[in-house]
Tab-separated table of C-alpha atoms in Angstrom:
chain	number	residue	atom	x	y	z
B	220	PHE	CA	98.571	95.879	74.433
B	221	TRP	CA	97.304	97.014	77.788
B	222	LEU	CA	98.753	96.095	81.176
B	223	LYS	CA	96.237	95.810	83.968
B	224	THR	CA	97.673	95.812	87.498
B	225	ASN	CA	96.301	95.959	91.009
B	226	PHE	CA	97.176	99.641	91.331
B	227	LEU	CA	96.612	101.060	87.849
B	228	LYS	CA	93.489	100.703	85.804
B	229	PHE	CA	95.037	100.572	82.318
B	230	VAL	CA	98.360	101.843	81.040
B	231	PRO	CA	99.190	101.562	77.333
B	232	LEU	CA	102.706	100.164	77.089
B	233	LEU	CA	103.484	98.430	73.847
B	234	ALA	CA	100.978	99.541	71.237
B	235	PRO	CA	102.443	102.224	68.934
B	236	PRO	CA	103.055	105.074	69.502
B	237	PHE	CA	103.413	104.177	73.198
B	238	ASN	CA	106.528	102.035	72.824
B	239	THR	CA	109.075	104.886	72.978
B	240	PRO	CA	111.807	104.798	75.648
B	241	PHE	CA	110.380	107.969	77.235
B	242	THR	CA	106.881	106.483	77.528
B	243	MET	CA	108.282	103.284	79.038
B	244	ARG	CA	110.175	105.308	81.691
B	245	VAL	CA	107.052	107.335	82.493
B	246	ALA	CA	104.959	104.150	82.800
B	247	ALA	CA	107.575	102.629	85.141
B	248	PHE	CA	107.590	105.802	87.276
B	249	VAL	CA	103.789	105.887	87.441
B	250	THR	CA	103.761	102.234	88.496
B	251	VAL	CA	106.137	102.931	91.402
B	252	ALA	CA	104.315	106.107	92.387
B	253	ALA	CA	100.973	104.297	92.564
B	254	ALA	CA	102.100	101.286	94.605
B	255	LYS	CA	100.166	100.342	97.733
B	256	THR	CA	101.814	101.456	100.945
B	257	ILE	CA	101.618	100.483	104.590
B	258	LYS	CA	100.653	102.939	107.309
B	259	LEU	CA	102.764	101.831	110.255
B	260	THR	CA	102.283	103.125	113.800
B	261	TRP	CA	104.038	101.927	116.939
B	262	THR	CA	104.129	102.147	120.723
B	263	ASP	CA	106.517	100.971	123.409
B	264	CYS	CA	104.376	98.657	125.537
B	265	GLY	CA	106.911	98.061	128.297
B	266	ASP	CA	106.188	98.807	131.929
B	267	THR	CA	108.446	100.031	134.745
B	268	SER	CA	110.072	96.606	135.077
B	269	THR	CA	111.005	96.390	131.363
B	270	HIS	CA	114.772	96.861	130.890
B	271	GLY	CA	114.562	98.256	127.355
B	272	LYS	CA	112.687	101.365	126.222
B	273	ILE	CA	111.918	101.995	122.539
B	274	THR	CA	112.102	105.734	121.814
B	275	GLY	CA	111.997	105.828	117.996
B	276	LEU	CA	111.069	103.816	114.929
B	277	THR	CA	111.867	104.580	111.290
B	278	THR	CA	111.266	102.753	108.014
B	279	ASN	CA	113.096	102.788	104.714
B	280	PRO	CA	111.304	103.363	102.420
B	281	ASP	CA	108.935	105.627	104.320
B	282	PRO	CA	106.145	104.711	104.034
B	283	PRO	CA	106.756	100.989	103.433
B	284	VAL	CA	105.732	99.804	99.955
B	285	LEU	CA	104.136	96.409	99.327
B	286	GLY	CA	106.422	94.157	97.289
B	287	GLN	CA	109.595	95.956	98.406
B	288	LYS	CA	111.901	95.116	101.284
B	289	THR	CA	111.381	97.572	104.136
B	290	ALA	CA	114.115	98.175	106.698
B	291	ILE	CA	112.581	98.921	110.099
B	292	THR	CA	114.916	100.421	112.694
B	293	SER	CA	113.840	100.868	116.290
B	294	THR	CA	116.068	102.782	118.669
B	295	GLY	CA	116.103	103.135	122.415
B	296	THR	CA	118.023	102.192	125.535
B	297	VAL	CA	118.522	99.160	127.741
B	298	ASP	CA	119.499	99.394	131.415
B	299	GLU	CA	121.350	96.071	131.670
B	300	ASP	CA	123.972	94.101	129.761
B	301	VAL	CA	122.289	91.539	127.493
B	302	LYS	CA	124.035	88.143	127.463
B	303	SER	CA	121.212	86.236	125.782
B	304	GLY	CA	117.458	86.061	125.620
B	305	THR	CA	114.435	85.202	123.519
B	306	TYR	CA	112.069	87.332	121.477
B	307	THR	CA	108.526	86.465	120.429
B	308	VAL	CA	106.627	88.018	117.526
B	309	GLU	CA	102.859	87.605	117.333
B	310	VAL	CA	100.876	88.847	114.329
B	311	LYS	CA	97.084	89.189	114.445
B	312	ALA	CA	94.551	90.373	111.874
B	313	PRO	CA	90.964	91.321	112.786
B	314	VAL	CA	89.316	89.026	110.240
B	315	VAL	CA	91.406	85.858	110.740
B	316	GLY	CA	92.771	86.300	114.269
B	317	LYS	CA	96.273	85.105	115.087
B	318	ILE	CA	98.341	84.664	111.918
B	319	LEU	CA	101.583	83.557	113.528
B	320	THR	CA	103.664	83.314	116.641
B	321	HIS	CA	107.420	83.028	116.219
B	322	SER	CA	110.141	82.872	118.883
B	323	ASP	CA	113.916	82.921	118.496
B	324	THR	CA	117.092	84.180	120.154
B	325	VAL	CA	117.675	87.927	120.588
B	326	CYS	CA	121.308	87.347	119.594
B	327	GLY	CA	122.136	87.106	115.891
B	328	ASP	CA	119.847	87.022	112.861
B	329	SER	CA	116.720	84.960	112.335
B	330	SER	CA	114.117	84.811	109.553
B	331	PHE	CA	110.592	83.516	109.182
B	332	ASP	CA	107.728	83.564	106.688
B	333	ILE	CA	104.295	85.080	107.277
B	334	LYS	CA	101.529	82.726	106.154
B	335	VAL	CA	97.761	83.090	106.164
B	336	LEU	CA	95.795	79.871	105.695
B	337	GLY	CA	98.970	78.250	104.356
B	338	VAL	CA	99.669	80.979	101.794
B	339	ASN	CA	102.975	82.835	102.126
B	340	ILE	CA	102.251	86.578	102.193
B	341	GLY	CA	105.678	87.822	103.217
B	342	SER	CA	108.807	87.382	105.285
B	343	ILE	CA	110.601	88.980	108.207
B	344	THR	CA	114.283	88.939	109.150
B	345	VAL	CA	115.184	90.109	112.648
B	346	HIS	CA	118.769	91.351	112.895
B	347	GLY	CA	119.347	90.593	116.542
B	348	LEU	CA	121.877	91.954	118.975
B	349	THR	CA	125.557	91.112	118.937
B	350	CYS	CA	125.742	89.422	122.311
B	351	PRO	CA	126.898	90.210	124.846
B	352	ALA	CA	125.442	93.684	124.293
B	353	ALA	CA	126.387	96.425	126.744
B	354	LYS	CA	123.733	98.495	128.476
B	355	GLY	CA	123.044	101.886	126.946
B	356	ASP	CA	121.815	102.793	123.471
B	357	LEU	CA	120.032	100.017	121.603
B	358	SER	CA	119.153	99.565	117.937
B	359	LEU	CA	116.990	96.732	116.635
B	360	ASN	CA	116.775	96.206	112.872
B	361	ILE	CA	114.084	94.242	111.068
B	362	ASP	CA	113.689	93.611	107.340
B	363	MET	CA	110.095	93.015	106.245
B	364	GLN	CA	108.652	92.281	102.841
B	365	LEU	CA	104.951	91.742	102.171
B	366	ASN	CA	103.615	90.541	98.837
B	367	ASP	CA	102.342	93.322	96.593
B	368	ASN	CA	99.180	91.376	95.746
B	369	LEU	CA	97.668	91.943	99.202
B	370	PRO	CA	94.483	93.946	98.706
B	371	ALA	CA	94.179	97.410	100.188
B	372	GLY	CA	91.388	97.929	102.652
B	373	ILE	CA	91.498	94.405	104.102
B	374	GLY	CA	91.924	95.994	107.472
B	375	SER	CA	94.996	96.047	109.617
B	376	ALA	CA	97.345	93.724	111.399
B	377	THR	CA	98.921	94.128	114.803
B	378	VAL	CA	102.458	92.980	115.447
B	379	ALA	CA	103.518	92.489	119.063
B	380	MET	CA	107.213	91.916	119.725
B	381	THR	CA	108.356	91.077	123.228
B	382	ALA	CA	111.694	89.856	124.524
B	383	VAL	CA	112.991	88.424	127.777
B	384	ASP	CA	116.590	88.257	128.979
B	385	ASP	CA	118.462	85.150	130.113
B	386	GLN	CA	116.894	85.515	133.582
B	387	SER	CA	113.328	85.755	132.139
B	388	GLY	CA	113.243	89.488	132.935
B	389	LYS	CA	111.308	91.742	130.559
B	390	LEU	CA	113.750	93.042	127.963
B	391	LEU	CA	111.481	94.946	125.560
B	392	CYS	CA	107.926	95.311	124.332
B	393	LEU	CA	106.969	96.869	120.996
B	394	ASN	CA	103.512	97.023	119.399
B	395	MET	CA	103.057	97.961	115.751
B	396	ASN	CA	99.873	98.455	113.773
B	397	ALA	CA	100.096	98.002	109.993
B	398	GLU	CA	97.347	99.084	107.604
B	399	ILE	CA	97.535	98.629	103.840
B	400	GLN	CA	96.690	101.910	102.133
B	401	LYS	CA	94.837	102.048	98.836
B	402	ALA	CA	96.890	103.389	95.941
B	403	GLU	CA	95.459	106.567	94.500
B	404	ASP	CA	94.102	106.370	90.995
B	405	VAL	CA	96.580	107.908	88.584
B	406	VAL	CA	95.447	109.822	85.529
B	407	VAL	CA	97.900	109.433	82.668
């Protein structure tokens, strides 16, 4: 039998002599190695009146892999104590325009699905601050998972995350650009 996937052309799995434990482990490794990834770039979009400054962003795994949960950690500083506030996430894609706008509290965790034309293509969990949060170093953690059946080369999506404090002052501004990368053909 042959298994056809989005990222491998054909890999013999079950037809003898390909059903050995070693061959199955190699096929599983090749499948993981050839998965589509996401090229993720970011910028702090705050101005001089923004209380928080994002100075770093990391992902685990790096690069993010479609179909797997990706932990995104942004680090920086905030120049005020944060008692409460609201964040807004807006996702846009060049072909379809605005995909979603979601707002929630900056304190505690919140989750939402990403849908395009009513089809769920992934989910995001924002691990918000433990409020009140003291001024100083800041870490914002986000878990993201996008479906692995998204086609490579469909373009990119921009994710804009802004937050305001309990006085409607600018708390943070983060822009991310995500582009699905085509898996390289693997010769077995």
